[in-house]
Short mmCIF file of C-alpha atoms and ligand atoms in Angstrom, two decimals:
data_model
loop_
_atom_site.label_atom_id
_atom_site.label_comp_id
_atom_site.label_asym_id
_atom_site.label_seq_id
_atom_site.Cartn_x
_atom_site.Cartn_y
_atom_site.Cartn_z
CA MET A 408 91.22 114.22 92.96
CA SER A 409 90.05 111.60 90.38
CA GLY A 410 90.02 114.25 87.68
CA LEU A 411 93.56 115.37 88.46
CA LEU A 412 94.85 111.79 88.71
CA CYS A 413 93.30 110.93 85.31
CA GLY A 414 94.56 114.19 83.84
CA LEU A 415 98.14 113.63 84.98
CA LEU A 416 98.28 109.96 84.00
CA LEU A 417 96.69 110.55 80.59
CA ARG A 418 99.10 113.40 79.87
CA ARG A 419 101.95 111.01 80.64
CA ALA A 420 100.43 108.61 78.11
CA GLY A 421 100.55 111.35 75.46
CA TRP A 422 97.00 112.71 75.60
CA ALA A 423 96.06 116.39 75.56
CA VAL A 424 93.81 116.81 78.62
CA ASP A 425 91.56 119.61 79.85
CA ILE A 426 89.93 119.48 83.30
CA TYR A 427 86.63 121.29 83.89
CA GLU A 428 85.72 121.93 87.55
CA ARG A 429 82.28 123.27 88.42
CA VAL A 430 83.41 125.16 91.53
CA ASP A 431 84.73 128.63 90.71
CA SER A 432 86.95 129.15 93.77
CA GLU A 433 89.99 127.05 94.68
CA LEU A 434 88.83 123.83 96.36
CA SER A 435 89.62 123.21 100.02
CA GLY A 436 89.35 120.09 102.23
CA ARG A 437 86.12 119.27 104.01
CA GLY A 438 87.96 119.24 107.29
CA ALA A 439 88.86 115.60 107.43
CA GLY A 440 91.96 113.49 107.33
CA ILE A 441 92.72 110.72 104.90
CA VAL A 442 94.87 107.62 105.19
CA ALA A 443 97.60 107.75 102.55
CA GLN A 444 97.56 104.09 101.58
CA TYR A 445 100.79 102.53 100.33
CA GLU A 446 99.13 102.07 96.90
CA LEU A 447 98.38 105.80 96.65
CA ILE A 448 101.91 106.77 97.70
CA GLU A 449 103.32 104.49 94.97
CA ARG A 450 101.06 106.10 92.35
CA LEU A 451 102.14 109.58 93.41
CA ARG A 452 105.79 108.53 93.23
CA GLY A 453 105.12 107.08 89.78
CA LEU A 454 103.99 110.56 88.71
CA GLY A 455 107.30 111.97 89.95
CA LEU A 456 105.66 113.77 92.91
CA ALA A 457 107.51 114.24 96.20
CA THR A 458 105.91 112.07 98.87
CA ASP A 459 108.45 112.26 101.72
CA GLU A 460 106.48 114.92 103.60
CA LEU A 461 103.04 113.60 102.79
CA GLY A 462 101.72 113.38 106.34
CA VAL A 463 102.14 112.18 109.90
CA HIS A 464 103.74 108.73 110.31
CA ILE A 465 102.25 106.50 112.99
CA THR A 466 103.21 102.98 113.98
CA THR A 467 100.66 101.85 116.56
CA ARG A 468 96.89 101.37 116.95
CA LYS A 469 95.07 101.09 120.27
CA ILE A 470 91.59 100.51 121.69
CA LEU A 471 90.42 102.20 124.88
CA ASP A 472 87.35 100.99 126.79
CA ALA A 473 84.76 103.33 128.30
CA GLN A 474 86.86 103.64 131.47
CA GLY A 475 89.92 104.66 129.43
CA ARG A 476 91.79 101.36 129.89
CA LEU A 477 93.90 99.97 127.04
CA THR A 478 92.29 96.74 125.81
CA HIS A 479 94.16 96.14 122.54
CA GLU A 480 97.31 97.38 120.84
CA ILE A 481 98.84 96.39 117.48
CA GLU A 482 101.63 97.64 115.24
CA CYS A 483 100.32 99.09 111.96
CA PRO A 484 102.63 101.67 110.36
CA GLN A 485 100.71 104.19 108.22
CA VAL A 486 100.88 107.74 106.89
CA LEU A 487 97.94 109.96 107.81
CA THR A 488 97.48 113.06 105.76
CA ALA A 489 94.98 115.79 104.96
CA TRP A 490 92.90 116.06 101.78
CA GLU A 491 94.52 119.42 100.94
CA ARG A 492 98.01 117.93 101.03
CA VAL A 493 97.32 115.36 98.30
CA TYR A 494 95.09 117.73 96.33
CA ARG A 495 97.80 120.44 96.32
CA LEU A 496 100.46 118.00 95.09
CA LEU A 497 98.25 116.95 92.18
CA ARG A 498 96.96 120.42 91.38
CA ASP A 499 100.44 121.96 91.29
CA ALA A 500 101.60 119.24 88.88
CA PHE A 501 98.79 119.90 86.37
CA PRO A 502 99.20 122.79 83.87
CA PRO A 503 97.07 125.69 85.18
CA ASP A 504 96.04 126.79 81.67
CA ARG A 505 94.36 123.39 81.11
CA TYR A 506 92.44 123.45 84.42
CA HIS A 507 89.21 125.40 83.96
CA ARG A 508 87.41 126.51 87.12
CA GLY A 509 83.78 127.52 87.31
CA ARG A 510 82.83 125.26 84.36
CA GLY A 511 79.95 122.89 85.17
CA LEU A 512 79.06 120.07 82.79
CA ALA A 513 75.30 120.03 82.05
CA LYS A 514 75.23 116.95 79.78
CA PHE A 515 77.15 115.12 77.08
CA THR A 516 76.38 113.72 73.64
CA GLN A 517 78.51 111.40 71.51
CA ASP A 518 78.76 109.69 68.15
CA ALA A 519 81.14 107.13 66.66
CA ASN A 520 83.97 109.68 66.31
CA LYS A 521 83.70 112.12 69.21
CA ALA A 522 82.20 113.04 72.58
CA LEU A 523 80.72 116.50 73.13
CA ALA A 524 80.70 118.11 76.58
CA HIS A 525 77.84 120.62 76.97
CA PHE A 526 78.54 123.14 79.72
CA SER A 527 75.96 125.09 81.68
CA ASP A 528 77.28 128.36 80.21
CA GLY A 529 76.23 127.05 76.78
CA GLU A 530 79.72 126.19 75.48
CA ILE A 531 80.24 122.82 73.80
CA VAL A 532 83.69 121.19 73.80
CA GLU A 533 84.60 118.32 71.46
CA ALA A 534 86.92 115.51 72.55
CA ASP A 535 87.99 111.96 71.68
CA LEU A 536 87.13 110.90 75.21
CA LEU A 537 85.08 112.27 78.13
CA VAL A 538 85.88 111.13 81.68
CA GLY A 539 83.24 111.76 84.35
CA ALA A 540 85.33 112.32 87.51
CA ASP A 541 82.50 114.35 89.02
CA GLY A 542 81.91 112.70 92.36
CA ILE A 543 79.00 111.06 94.18
CA ARG A 544 76.34 113.24 92.49
CA SER A 545 77.98 112.80 89.06
CA THR A 546 76.16 114.46 86.16
CA VAL A 547 77.80 111.98 83.77
CA ARG A 548 76.69 108.91 85.76
CA GLN A 549 73.16 110.24 86.20
CA GLN A 550 72.88 110.55 82.44
CA CYS A 551 74.29 107.05 81.78
CA LEU A 552 72.78 105.22 84.76
CA PRO A 553 69.78 107.21 86.02
CA ASP A 554 68.70 104.42 88.40
CA VAL A 555 72.01 104.26 90.25
CA THR A 556 71.79 106.53 93.31
CA PRO A 557 73.62 106.78 96.65
CA ARG A 558 72.05 104.52 99.33
CA TYR A 559 72.08 105.70 102.94
CA ALA A 560 73.97 103.17 105.09
CA GLY A 561 71.99 103.70 108.31
CA TYR A 562 74.56 105.73 110.24
CA CYS A 563 76.36 109.06 110.33
CA ALA A 564 79.81 110.24 111.27
CA TRP A 565 80.46 113.22 113.50
CA ARG A 566 83.86 114.55 112.41
CA ALA A 567 86.18 117.30 113.58
CA LEU A 568 89.76 118.50 113.39
CA ILE A 569 91.32 119.79 116.61
CA ALA A 570 94.52 121.82 116.94
CA GLU A 571 97.30 119.79 118.58
CA SER A 572 98.33 122.82 120.65
CA THR A 573 94.98 122.74 122.53
CA PHE A 574 95.50 119.18 123.86
CA PRO A 575 96.09 118.84 127.63
CA PRO A 576 99.58 117.25 128.03
CA ASP A 577 98.32 113.96 129.57
CA VAL A 578 95.76 113.39 126.76
CA HIS A 579 98.37 114.34 124.18
CA ARG A 580 100.77 111.75 125.59
CA GLU A 581 98.15 108.99 125.51
CA LEU A 582 96.47 109.73 122.18
CA PHE A 583 98.24 111.98 119.78
CA ALA A 584 100.85 109.69 118.21
CA PHE A 585 98.44 106.78 117.65
CA MET A 586 95.33 105.69 115.82
CA THR A 587 93.00 105.06 118.75
CA PHE A 588 89.54 103.46 118.75
CA GLY A 589 86.69 103.51 121.26
CA LEU A 590 83.89 101.00 120.75
CA PRO A 591 80.65 101.89 122.54
CA PRO A 592 77.98 99.24 121.69
CA GLY A 593 77.00 99.59 118.01
CA GLU A 594 79.24 102.63 117.54
CA GLN A 595 82.84 103.49 116.71
CA PHE A 596 84.95 106.41 117.89
CA LEU A 597 88.27 106.95 116.12
CA GLY A 598 91.05 109.53 116.43
CA TYR A 599 94.41 110.04 114.72
CA PRO A 600 96.89 112.84 113.95
CA VAL A 601 97.07 114.66 110.59
CA ALA A 602 98.97 117.67 109.24
CA GLY A 603 98.04 121.14 110.44
CA PRO A 604 96.85 124.09 108.31
CA ASP A 605 99.05 124.60 105.21
CA ASN A 606 100.30 121.02 105.65
CA ASP A 607 102.29 121.92 108.72
CA LEU A 608 103.96 118.78 110.14
CA ARG A 609 105.81 120.48 113.00
CA PRO A 610 104.98 119.19 116.51
CA MET A 611 102.28 121.36 118.15
CA HIS A 612 101.18 122.65 114.71
CA ARG A 613 99.42 119.47 113.60
CA ARG A 614 95.77 118.52 114.10
CA TYR A 615 93.87 115.56 115.54
CA ASN A 616 91.18 114.03 113.34
CA VAL A 617 88.12 112.68 115.17
CA VAL A 618 85.41 110.49 113.61
CA TRP A 619 82.48 109.11 115.61
CA TYR A 620 80.17 106.72 113.73
CA ARG A 621 76.67 106.54 115.24
CA PRO A 622 73.50 104.76 114.02
CA ALA A 623 70.66 107.03 112.84
CA ASP A 624 67.40 105.70 111.42
CA GLU A 625 66.73 107.31 108.03
CA MET A 626 63.13 108.38 108.60
CA THR A 627 63.44 109.65 112.17
CA LYS A 628 66.92 110.39 113.52
CA LEU A 629 68.63 111.25 110.22
CA ARG A 630 65.79 113.61 109.28
CA TRP A 631 66.10 115.32 112.67
CA LEU A 632 69.87 115.64 112.31
CA LEU A 633 69.54 117.13 108.81
CA THR A 634 66.90 119.65 109.91
CA ASP A 635 68.45 123.04 110.66
CA GLU A 636 67.58 125.64 113.33
CA ARG A 637 65.00 127.20 111.00
CA GLY A 638 63.21 123.91 110.40
CA ALA A 639 64.46 123.27 106.85
CA THR A 640 65.45 119.64 106.17
CA HIS A 641 68.55 119.23 103.99
CA ALA A 642 69.09 116.38 101.54
CA ILE A 643 72.21 114.16 101.81
CA SER A 644 74.26 116.51 104.09
CA ILE A 645 73.99 119.71 106.15
CA PRO A 646 76.51 122.61 106.24
CA PRO A 647 78.28 122.61 109.65
CA PRO A 648 77.11 126.11 110.74
CA MET A 649 73.48 125.01 110.18
CA ILE A 650 73.55 121.91 112.40
CA ARG A 651 71.03 122.55 115.19
CA ARG A 652 72.46 123.25 118.64
CA GLU A 653 70.36 120.48 120.24
CA ALA A 654 71.95 117.87 117.96
CA ILE A 655 75.46 119.00 118.90
CA ALA A 656 74.52 119.17 122.59
CA GLU A 657 73.14 115.63 122.42
CA MET A 658 76.35 114.35 120.80
CA ARG A 659 78.45 116.06 123.49
CA ALA A 660 76.27 114.68 126.32
CA ASP A 661 76.47 111.17 124.85
CA ALA A 662 80.26 111.42 124.70
CA GLU A 663 80.31 112.07 128.45
CA ARG A 664 78.36 108.81 128.97
CA LEU A 665 79.81 106.50 126.33
CA VAL A 666 83.48 107.05 125.51
CA ALA A 667 86.80 106.90 127.37
CA PRO A 668 87.69 109.87 129.59
CA GLN A 669 90.56 110.71 127.20
CA PHE A 670 88.09 110.94 124.28
CA ARG A 671 85.65 112.99 126.39
CA GLN A 672 88.38 115.59 126.81
CA VAL A 673 88.93 115.56 123.05
CA VAL A 674 85.19 116.05 122.35
CA ARG A 675 85.16 119.04 124.70
CA LEU A 676 87.85 120.63 122.47
CA ILE A 677 85.71 120.38 119.29
CA GLU A 678 84.58 123.80 118.09
CA GLU A 679 82.40 123.17 115.03
CA PRO A 680 81.67 119.50 114.29
CA ILE A 681 80.82 118.20 110.82
CA LEU A 682 77.97 115.72 110.34
CA GLN A 683 78.47 113.24 107.50
CA PRO A 684 75.71 110.73 106.69
CA ILE A 685 77.34 107.60 105.23
CA TYR A 686 76.33 106.31 101.77
CA ASP A 687 77.10 103.37 99.48
CA LEU A 688 77.17 103.81 95.71
CA GLU A 689 77.81 101.03 93.23
CA SER A 690 77.64 101.21 89.43
CA PRO A 691 77.16 98.17 87.19
CA ARG A 692 79.20 99.81 84.41
CA MET A 693 82.01 102.36 84.01
CA ALA A 694 82.32 102.63 80.20
CA PHE A 695 79.69 104.05 77.82
CA GLY A 696 81.08 104.35 74.28
CA ARG A 697 83.59 107.24 74.44
CA VAL A 698 82.57 108.16 77.97
CA ALA A 699 83.91 106.70 81.24
CA VAL A 700 83.11 107.29 84.92
CA VAL A 701 85.84 107.02 87.58
CA GLY A 702 86.34 107.50 91.33
CA ASP A 703 83.37 108.50 93.47
CA ALA A 704 81.25 109.08 90.34
CA ALA A 705 81.19 105.30 89.88
CA PHE A 706 81.74 103.80 93.37
CA VAL A 707 81.58 105.26 96.86
CA ALA A 708 82.72 103.06 99.72
CA ARG A 709 81.97 103.66 103.39
CA PRO A 710 85.05 105.24 104.99
CA HIS A 711 86.14 102.16 107.02
CA VAL A 712 88.40 100.84 104.25
CA ALA A 713 89.93 104.31 103.63
CA ALA A 714 90.06 103.54 99.92
CA GLY A 715 88.49 106.68 98.35
CA VAL A 716 91.61 108.28 96.96
CA SER A 717 93.64 105.12 96.26
CA LYS A 718 90.65 103.61 94.42
CA ALA A 719 90.44 106.83 92.37
CA ALA A 720 94.16 106.51 91.57
CA ASP A 721 93.74 102.88 90.51
CA ASP A 722 90.83 103.81 88.21
CA ALA A 723 92.94 106.55 86.64
CA ALA A 724 95.94 104.24 86.17
CA ALA A 725 93.78 101.50 84.58
CA LEU A 726 92.23 104.05 82.22
CA ALA A 727 95.62 105.40 81.11
CA GLU A 728 96.99 101.88 80.66
CA ALA A 729 94.03 100.72 78.57
CA LEU A 730 94.29 103.79 76.34
CA GLN A 731 98.01 103.23 75.88
CA LYS A 732 97.53 99.64 74.76
CA GLU A 733 94.54 100.15 72.44
CA VAL A 734 94.02 102.96 69.91
CA ASP A 735 90.27 102.40 69.53
CA VAL A 736 88.83 104.47 72.40
CA GLU A 737 85.64 102.43 72.80
CA ILE A 738 87.55 99.13 72.99
CA ALA A 739 90.07 100.68 75.40
CA LEU A 740 87.26 101.87 77.67
CA LYS A 741 85.70 98.40 77.71
CA ARG A 742 89.10 96.99 78.79
CA PHE A 743 89.40 99.67 81.47
CA GLU A 744 85.94 98.72 82.75
CA ALA A 745 86.84 95.02 82.79
CA ALA A 746 89.99 95.82 84.77
CA ARG A 747 88.21 97.88 87.45
CA LEU A 748 84.62 96.69 87.99
CA ALA A 749 85.34 93.59 90.08
CA GLN A 750 87.86 95.29 92.35
CA ASN A 751 85.62 98.31 92.94
CA HIS A 752 82.70 96.01 93.86
CA ARG A 753 85.00 94.20 96.32
CA ILE A 754 85.99 97.47 97.98
CA ILE A 755 82.35 98.56 98.39
CA GLU A 756 81.36 95.15 99.74
CA ARG A 757 84.24 95.01 102.20
CA ALA A 758 83.39 98.50 103.50
CA ARG A 759 79.74 97.45 103.85
CA HIS A 760 80.77 94.39 105.87
CA LEU A 761 83.00 96.43 108.18
CA GLY A 762 80.25 98.99 108.78
CA ALA A 763 77.31 96.56 109.20
CA TYR A 764 77.42 96.70 113.00
CA LEU A 765 76.99 100.49 112.95
CA GLN A 766 73.69 100.43 111.03
CA ALA A 767 70.43 101.50 112.69
CA SER A 768 68.77 98.36 111.29
CA ARG A 769 70.13 95.15 109.74
CA THR A 770 69.02 92.20 107.64
CA GLN A 771 69.84 88.72 108.94
CA GLU A 772 72.89 88.53 106.69
CA GLU A 773 74.09 91.93 107.88
CA GLN A 774 73.58 90.77 111.45
CA ALA A 775 76.00 87.88 110.83
CA ARG A 776 78.57 90.26 109.29
CA ALA A 777 78.10 92.65 112.19
CA GLY A 778 79.06 89.84 114.56
CA ARG A 779 82.23 89.03 112.60
CA HIS A 780 83.54 92.55 112.17
CA SER A 781 82.58 94.28 115.42
CA THR A 782 84.95 92.56 117.85
CA ASP A 783 87.86 94.60 119.21
CA ALA A 784 90.35 92.36 117.41
CA ALA A 785 88.54 92.72 114.06
CA VAL A 786 88.06 96.49 114.25
CA ILE A 787 91.68 97.24 115.15
CA ALA A 788 93.09 94.92 112.46
CA GLU A 789 90.63 95.55 109.60
CA THR A 790 89.96 99.30 109.62
CA ALA A 791 91.71 101.33 106.91
CA VAL A 792 93.86 98.50 105.56
CA LEU A 793 93.63 97.22 101.99
CA ASP A 794 95.13 93.73 102.59
CA PHE A 795 91.80 92.14 101.68
CA LEU A 796 92.38 93.16 98.05
CA TYR A 797 95.36 90.84 97.77
CA VAL A 798 94.06 87.61 99.30
C1 FAD B 864 86.41 119.83 98.16
C2 FAD B 864 86.54 118.39 98.58
C3 FAD B 864 87.06 118.09 99.84
C4 FAD B 864 87.20 116.75 100.27
N1 FAD B 864 87.73 116.50 101.50
C5 FAD B 864 87.91 115.22 101.90
C6 FAD B 864 88.51 114.95 103.14
O1 FAD B 864 88.87 115.87 103.89
N2 FAD B 864 88.67 113.62 103.51
C7 FAD B 864 88.29 112.59 102.68
O2 FAD B 864 88.45 111.42 103.05
N3 FAD B 864 87.72 112.84 101.48
C8 FAD B 864 87.52 114.11 101.08
N4 FAD B 864 86.94 114.34 99.85
C9 FAD B 864 86.52 113.17 99.06
C10 FAD B 864 87.69 112.54 98.32
O3 FAD B 864 88.37 113.55 97.60
C11 FAD B 864 87.14 111.51 97.36
O4 FAD B 864 86.57 110.41 98.02
C12 FAD B 864 88.21 110.95 96.43
O5 FAD B 864 89.13 111.92 96.04
C13 FAD B 864 87.60 110.42 95.14
O6 FAD B 864 86.59 111.31 94.74
P1 FAD B 864 86.51 111.97 93.31
O7 FAD B 864 87.70 112.79 93.02
O8 FAD B 864 86.15 110.89 92.38
O9 FAD B 864 85.22 112.87 93.53
P2 FAD B 864 85.08 114.22 94.37
O10 FAD B 864 86.16 114.34 95.37
O11 FAD B 864 83.68 114.31 94.81
O12 FAD B 864 85.34 115.32 93.24
C14 FAD B 864 84.42 115.55 92.20
C15 FAD B 864 84.67 116.93 91.64
O13 FAD B 864 83.82 117.13 90.51
C16 FAD B 864 83.24 118.42 90.58
N5 FAD B 864 81.96 118.35 89.85
C17 FAD B 864 80.82 117.76 90.25
N6 FAD B 864 79.88 117.86 89.30
C18 FAD B 864 80.45 118.54 88.27
C19 FAD B 864 79.98 118.96 87.00
N7 FAD B 864 78.73 118.70 86.58
N8 FAD B 864 80.84 119.64 86.17
C20 FAD B 864 82.11 119.92 86.58
N9 FAD B 864 82.61 119.54 87.79
C21 FAD B 864 81.78 118.86 88.61
C22 FAD B 864 83.08 118.68 92.07
O14 FAD B 864 83.00 120.07 92.33
C23 FAD B 864 84.34 118.04 92.62
O15 FAD B 864 85.43 118.93 92.70
C24 FAD B 864 86.79 115.67 99.41
C25 FAD B 864 86.25 116.00 98.14
C26 FAD B 864 86.14 117.34 97.71
C27 FAD B 864 85.59 117.66 96.34
#
């Protein structure tokens, strides 16, 4: 997404852009919904893209206690969409002949006049500017900042998408049109509607996105969760079909004990859950001569602020603006970095504060944050809103 956003915005600013994507096949969503923040919608509109059918519109958030009783309710209008929907919009707007699939960057070199992208197939491409929009395991960032690595946050998310048509009518009535939270001690359960397959927004064709954040100590529980049926332990994440049956059975049994009866019925509908360990990543720099890093390559926030894609769009817009105002690429990149570093650090820090109470272990400072951000009133008002950026 960062690559496409940069590509589209830089083309608008008069640059000739080529995008190189390592994956050979067409990308597809990792089965999760995203909140289409107002800021992202504005950026998409600015690119002339149609945003009227971007996702499911909701107006209300709720909290249910373990007995299924409503404890809080607030108005919070938002658009909830699926990764594929936004990706498709961007991908279709970018010239296909300049989007090169199956081309992995191995390393780059640069001098005062050019950057050289060295691909794993041996080809070298010369450019005025190289943008590393290559995600959390960025090759570009690892070359520029080898000490900056993702840090495990101390908890994981179980995620799933469930077909709307499978919901029992009473659960559908109570949950489907809302963003609804459950707050077992030290945990967070969250559900909301998103588009169905092929961005279908028709009633009964949509899906319900479930996320359940649960603490998991890195050395014991996380290792167990990332160890598959054959005993192999995976690094960072585990493919859904390889998650061991005991781990899924434990999650299902815990749901029967810990969450509202309405959520228990939802968990019973999950076919193949996804397990996502949560990480923080923060870079001290984003500009390196004629090379820049953007989006998740530079900063990864925990999901509670729902800023991943809008932060990527803001990086791309700042990059295009800096390059429009300044012809010297290195100076422009320094200005881009100055425009984005502080805000990206704020987003990461805010997400860390909101997630502190979910961690398996906490420092004293994190303990204080956990107290502030774990109350029902705080969770319902602070999750997935970007207001904090403007105060
Ligand atoms: C396939 C996919 C599905 C996703 N689904 C969801 C979702 O459902 N919900 C959600 O909230 N977020 C999802 N995300 C994450 C979300 O897109 C990001 O948080 C946000 O868009 C900003 O990330 P990014 O574009 O900077 O990095 P990423 O989204 O990680 O994209 C980086 C891209 O760079 C490519 N790449 C990596 N290394 C190289 C290399 N050396 N050479 C060339 N290419 C390389 C990767 O294949 C990838 O396509 C998904 C990401 C991907 C890639």
